[in-house]
Amino acid sequence: FNLNAWDIFLIGGFTAISVILELTGNREGQFPVLGFIAGLFSILCSIYGAKGNIVNFFFGFIGSLLTAYIAYKQQLWSNCAIYLLFNAPIQIVGLVQWKKRLKNNTPSISPRWMNWKQRSSTALATIVVIAAVAAVLAIINKDPQPVMDSTTTVLVIVAQIMLSFAFIDLWIVWIICNACNIIMWGIASRTGDSDAILTMVRSCFFMLNTIYGIINWIRLEKSGIKENTIDESIIEKYPENDIDSDVLP
């Protein structure tokens, strides 16, 4: 599984808090199994995503389906729809796209930065869509948290698309999304729903992992540039017909 001390901290911390919440007074009188499993799978998705490991899409698919059901229970219709109809299917798209960017037959990819034109157009489109979705949720669905629900929903879409194409900028989007998720699920948890409480806790751990994600993806990008430079130097040194296949990485 290739887990380091930081990964174990995230998994162990989430598990410990889940048990503490149960022992210190679960209002429903039962352990939130669904919320725990959804959180665990989503955290594993985040951990392997931060590592640039393609296996993250498996955990993401299962976690998305379970989170959609939890959002359905809380009547957070926009979140429910996006996890069920977009976030789960996009894991398959990401799997296909990442296979095209795998490094040297390993499960890790070579990430890249967006250019400024891509960043500005993405930011503008995101703001417009968030405002539109929030207005629809407030008028039609009577969503109890239209702005937060809209923001997290749209940012999940943006982040998942960026993840599928291995853009490092996605971690900045996740920071904003996780901050909004912490607020939204914190408000939802006031009803006493233990699954909502665990979803809020999960978002807190996601926020911590975004820092590791940014650092590690920048490292992966630099290592990819270095490998490409080495490959080019070998090709320049040896004529094409004289290159021994064993020499190349």
PDB file of N, CA, C and O in Angstrom, residues 2-36:
ATOM      1  N   ASN A   2       2.137   1.160   0.317  1.00  0.00           N
ATOM      2  CA  ASN A   2       3.063   2.283   0.235  1.00  0.00           C
ATOM      3  C   ASN A   2       2.597   3.485   1.069  1.00  0.00           C
ATOM      4  O   ASN A   2       2.563   4.620   0.589  1.00  0.00           O
ATOM      5  N   LEU A   3       2.228   3.243   2.324  1.00  0.00           N
ATOM      6  CA  LEU A   3       1.770   4.314   3.211  1.00  0.00           C
ATOM      7  C   LEU A   3       2.930   4.772   4.092  1.00  0.00           C
ATOM      8  O   LEU A   3       3.678   3.967   4.618  1.00  0.00           O
ATOM      9  N   ASN A   4       3.065   6.102   4.254  1.00  0.00           N
ATOM     10  CA  ASN A   4       4.106   6.633   5.131  1.00  0.00           C
ATOM     11  C   ASN A   4       3.486   7.090   6.458  1.00  0.00           C
ATOM     12  O   ASN A   4       2.285   6.907   6.695  1.00  0.00           O
ATOM     13  N   ALA A   5       4.288   7.711   7.299  1.00  0.00           N
ATOM     14  CA  ALA A   5       3.826   8.119   8.630  1.00  0.00           C
ATOM     15  C   ALA A   5       2.684   9.121   8.544  1.00  0.00           C
ATOM     16  O   ALA A   5       1.737   9.090   9.344  1.00  0.00           O
ATOM     17  N   TRP A   6       2.762  10.045   7.575  1.00  0.00           N
ATOM     18  CA  TRP A   6       1.698  11.043   7.411  1.00  0.00           C
ATOM     19  C   TRP A   6       0.384  10.383   7.030  1.00  0.00           C
ATOM     20  O   TRP A   6      -0.678  10.734   7.545  1.00  0.00           O
ATOM     21  N   ASP A   7       0.438   9.413   6.129  1.00  0.00           N
ATOM     22  CA  ASP A   7      -0.768   8.707   5.696  1.00  0.00           C
ATOM     23  C   ASP A   7      -1.407   7.963   6.865  1.00  0.00           C
ATOM     24  O   ASP A   7      -2.631   7.987   7.040  1.00  0.00           O
ATOM     25  N   ILE A   8      -0.568   7.311   7.661  1.00  0.00           N
ATOM     26  CA  ILE A   8      -1.071   6.568   8.817  1.00  0.00           C
ATOM     27  C   ILE A   8      -1.692   7.516   9.840  1.00  0.00           C
ATOM     28  O   ILE A   8      -2.698   7.199  10.473  1.00  0.00           O
ATOM     29  N   PHE A   9      -1.093   8.715   9.976  1.00  0.00           N
ATOM     30  CA  PHE A   9      -1.661   9.723  10.867  1.00  0.00           C
ATOM     31  C   PHE A   9      -3.069  10.115  10.427  1.00  0.00           C
ATOM     32  O   PHE A   9      -3.990  10.221  11.252  1.00  0.00           O
ATOM     33  N   LEU A  10      -3.262  10.328   9.125  1.00  0.00           N
ATOM     34  CA  LEU A  10      -4.578  10.716   8.614  1.00  0.00           C
ATOM     35  C   LEU A  10      -5.613   9.616   8.845  1.00  0.00           C
ATOM     36  O   LEU A  10      -6.723   9.874   9.318  1.00  0.00           O
ATOM     37  N   ILE A  11      -5.230   8.378   8.515  1.00  0.00           N
ATOM     38  CA  ILE A  11      -6.152   7.260   8.675  1.00  0.00           C
ATOM     39  C   ILE A  11      -6.426   6.999  10.159  1.00  0.00           C
ATOM     40  O   ILE A  11      -7.574   6.843  10.580  1.00  0.00           O
ATOM     41  N   GLY A  12      -5.357   6.954  10.955  1.00  0.00           N
ATOM     42  CA  GLY A  12      -5.512   6.708  12.388  1.00  0.00           C
ATOM     43  C   GLY A  12      -6.252   7.825  13.090  1.00  0.00           C
ATOM     44  O   GLY A  12      -7.075   7.583  13.978  1.00  0.00           O
ATOM     45  N   GLY A  13      -5.975   9.060  12.692  1.00  0.00           N
ATOM     46  CA  GLY A  13      -6.657  10.199  13.306  1.00  0.00           C
ATOM     47  C   GLY A  13      -8.146  10.182  13.030  1.00  0.00           C
ATOM     48  O   GLY A  13      -8.958  10.409  13.935  1.00  0.00           O
ATOM     49  N   PHE A  14      -8.512   9.903  11.792  1.00  0.00           N
ATOM     50  CA  PHE A  14      -9.935   9.837  11.442  1.00  0.00           C
ATOM     51  C   PHE A  14     -10.625   8.709  12.197  1.00  0.00           C
ATOM     52  O   PHE A  14     -11.738   8.870  12.714  1.00  0.00           O
ATOM     53  N   THR A  15      -9.962   7.550  12.279  1.00  0.00           N
ATOM     54  CA  THR A  15     -10.538   6.415  12.997  1.00  0.00           C
ATOM     55  C   THR A  15     -10.701   6.724  14.473  1.00  0.00           C
ATOM     56  O   THR A  15     -11.747   6.432  15.078  1.00  0.00           O
ATOM     57  N   ALA A  16      -9.685   7.336  15.088  1.00  0.00           N
ATOM     58  CA  ALA A  16      -9.735   7.664  16.513  1.00  0.00           C
ATOM     59  C   ALA A  16     -10.858   8.643  16.820  1.00  0.00           C
ATOM     60  O   ALA A  16     -11.611   8.467  17.790  1.00  0.00           O
ATOM     61  N   ILE A  17     -10.994   9.667  15.985  1.00  0.00           N
ATOM     62  CA  ILE A  17     -12.050  10.652  16.209  1.00  0.00           C
ATOM     63  C   ILE A  17     -13.429  10.016  16.037  1.00  0.00           C
ATOM     64  O   ILE A  17     -14.376  10.346  16.768  1.00  0.00           O
ATOM     65  N   SER A  18     -13.546   9.103  15.083  1.00  0.00           N
ATOM     66  CA  SER A  18     -14.826   8.411  14.877  1.00  0.00           C
ATOM     67  C   SER A  18     -15.226   7.645  16.138  1.00  0.00           C
ATOM     68  O   SER A  18     -16.389   7.684  16.565  1.00  0.00           O
ATOM     69  N   VAL A  19     -14.260   6.944  16.744  1.00  0.00           N
ATOM     70  CA  VAL A  19     -14.533   6.172  17.961  1.00  0.00           C
ATOM     71  C   VAL A  19     -14.849   7.107  19.132  1.00  0.00           C
ATOM     72  O   VAL A  19     -15.767   6.862  19.913  1.00  0.00           O
ATOM     73  N   ILE A  20     -14.100   8.206  19.237  1.00  0.00           N
ATOM     74  CA  ILE A  20     -14.330   9.168  20.325  1.00  0.00           C
ATOM     75  C   ILE A  20     -15.727   9.768  20.241  1.00  0.00           C
ATOM     76  O   ILE A  20     -16.424   9.915  21.261  1.00  0.00           O
ATOM     77  N   LEU A  21     -16.156  10.101  19.022  1.00  0.00           N
ATOM     78  CA  LEU A  21     -17.499  10.654  18.845  1.00  0.00           C
ATOM     79  C   LEU A  21     -18.569   9.674  19.311  1.00  0.00           C
ATOM     80  O   LEU A  21     -19.586  10.056  19.877  1.00  0.00           O
ATOM     81  N   GLU A  22     -18.305   8.391  19.053  1.00  0.00           N
ATOM     82  CA  GLU A  22     -19.258   7.357  19.481  1.00  0.00           C
ATOM     83  C   GLU A  22     -19.279   7.229  20.999  1.00  0.00           C
ATOM     84  O   GLU A  22     -20.345   7.173  21.625  1.00  0.00           O
ATOM     85  N   LEU A  23     -18.116   7.222  21.621  1.00  0.00           N
ATOM     86  CA  LEU A  23     -18.031   7.013  23.068  1.00  0.00           C
ATOM     87  C   LEU A  23     -18.501   8.222  23.881  1.00  0.00           C
ATOM     88  O   LEU A  23     -18.931   8.069  25.020  1.00  0.00           O
ATOM     89  N   THR A  24     -18.402   9.404  23.285  1.00  0.00           N
ATOM     90  CA  THR A  24     -18.744  10.619  24.033  1.00  0.00           C
ATOM     91  C   THR A  24     -20.167  11.104  23.804  1.00  0.00           C
ATOM     92  O   THR A  24     -20.493  12.236  24.117  1.00  0.00           O
ATOM     93  N   GLY A  25     -20.977  10.270  23.212  1.00  0.00           N
ATOM     94  CA  GLY A  25     -22.379  10.659  23.135  1.00  0.00           C
ATOM     95  C   GLY A  25     -22.959  10.790  21.752  1.00  0.00           C
ATOM     96  O   GLY A  25     -23.288  11.886  21.295  1.00  0.00           O
ATOM     97  N   ASN A  26     -23.079   9.698  21.072  1.00  0.00           N
ATOM     98  CA  ASN A  26     -23.776   9.654  19.794  1.00  0.00           C
ATOM     99  C   ASN A  26     -25.275   9.751  20.061  1.00  0.00           C
ATOM    100  O   ASN A  26     -25.861   8.880  20.674  1.00  0.00           O
ATOM    101  N   ARG A  27     -25.877  10.829  19.582  1.00  0.00           N
ATOM    102  CA  ARG A  27     -27.302  11.060  19.873  1.00  0.00           C
ATOM    103  C   ARG A  27     -28.208   9.995  19.278  1.00  0.00           C
ATOM    104  O   ARG A  27     -29.309   9.769  19.737  1.00  0.00           O
ATOM    105  N   GLU A  28     -27.737   9.346  18.222  1.00  0.00           N
ATOM    106  CA  GLU A  28     -28.573   8.341  17.578  1.00  0.00           C
ATOM    107  C   GLU A  28     -28.415   6.967  18.221  1.00  0.00           C
ATOM    108  O   GLU A  28     -29.156   6.045  17.917  1.00  0.00           O
ATOM    109  N   GLY A  29     -27.431   6.828  19.099  1.00  0.00           N
ATOM    110  CA  GLY A  29     -27.265   5.577  19.825  1.00  0.00           C
ATOM    111  C   GLY A  29     -26.615   4.461  19.052  1.00  0.00           C
ATOM    112  O   GLY A  29     -26.607   3.315  19.472  1.00  0.00           O
ATOM    113  N   GLN A  30     -26.024   4.739  17.882  1.00  0.00           N
ATOM    114  CA  GLN A  30     -25.351   3.706  17.125  1.00  0.00           C
ATOM    115  C   GLN A  30     -24.158   4.296  16.373  1.00  0.00           C
ATOM    116  O   GLN A  30     -24.142   5.473  16.043  1.00  0.00           O
ATOM    117  N   PHE A  31     -23.156   3.453  16.131  1.00  0.00           N
ATOM    118  CA  PHE A  31     -21.958   3.935  15.448  1.00  0.00           C
ATOM    119  C   PHE A  31     -22.291   4.250  13.987  1.00  0.00           C
ATOM    120  O   PHE A  31     -22.931   3.451  13.303  1.00  0.00           O
ATOM    121  N   PRO A  32     -21.853   5.425  13.506  1.00  0.00           N
ATOM    122  CA  PRO A  32     -22.159   5.831  12.118  1.00  0.00           C
ATOM    123  C   PRO A  32     -21.312   5.061  11.108  1.00  0.00           C
ATOM    124  O   PRO A  32     -20.352   5.592  10.554  1.00  0.00           O
ATOM    125  N   VAL A  33     -21.673   3.823  10.874  1.00  0.00           N
ATOM    126  CA  VAL A  33     -20.876   2.950  10.010  1.00  0.00           C
ATOM    127  C   VAL A  33     -20.749   3.532   8.604  1.00  0.00           C
ATOM    128  O   VAL A  33     -19.659   3.564   8.019  1.00  0.00           O
ATOM    129  N   LEU A  34     -21.852   4.001   8.054  1.00  0.00           N
ATOM    130  CA  LEU A  34     -21.841   4.521   6.691  1.00  0.00           C
ATOM    131  C   LEU A  34     -20.911   5.725   6.570  1.00  0.00           C
ATOM    132  O   LEU A  34     -20.094   5.808   5.649  1.00  0.00           O
ATOM    133  N   GLY A  35     -21.035   6.653   7.517  1.00  0.00           N
ATOM    134  CA  GLY A  35     -20.188   7.836   7.488  1.00  0.00           C
ATOM    135  C   GLY A  35     -18.723   7.486   7.658  1.00  0.00           C
ATOM    136  O   GLY A  35     -17.845   8.097   7.046  1.00  0.00           O
ATOM    137  N   PHE A  36     -18.454   6.481   8.497  1.00  0.00           N
ATOM    138  CA  PHE A  36     -17.074   6.066   8.732  1.00  0.00           C
ATOM    139  C   PHE A  36     -16.463   5.455   7.468  1.00  0.00           C
ATOM    140  O   PHE A  36     -15.340   5.791   7.075  1.00  0.00           O
TER     141      PHE A  36
END
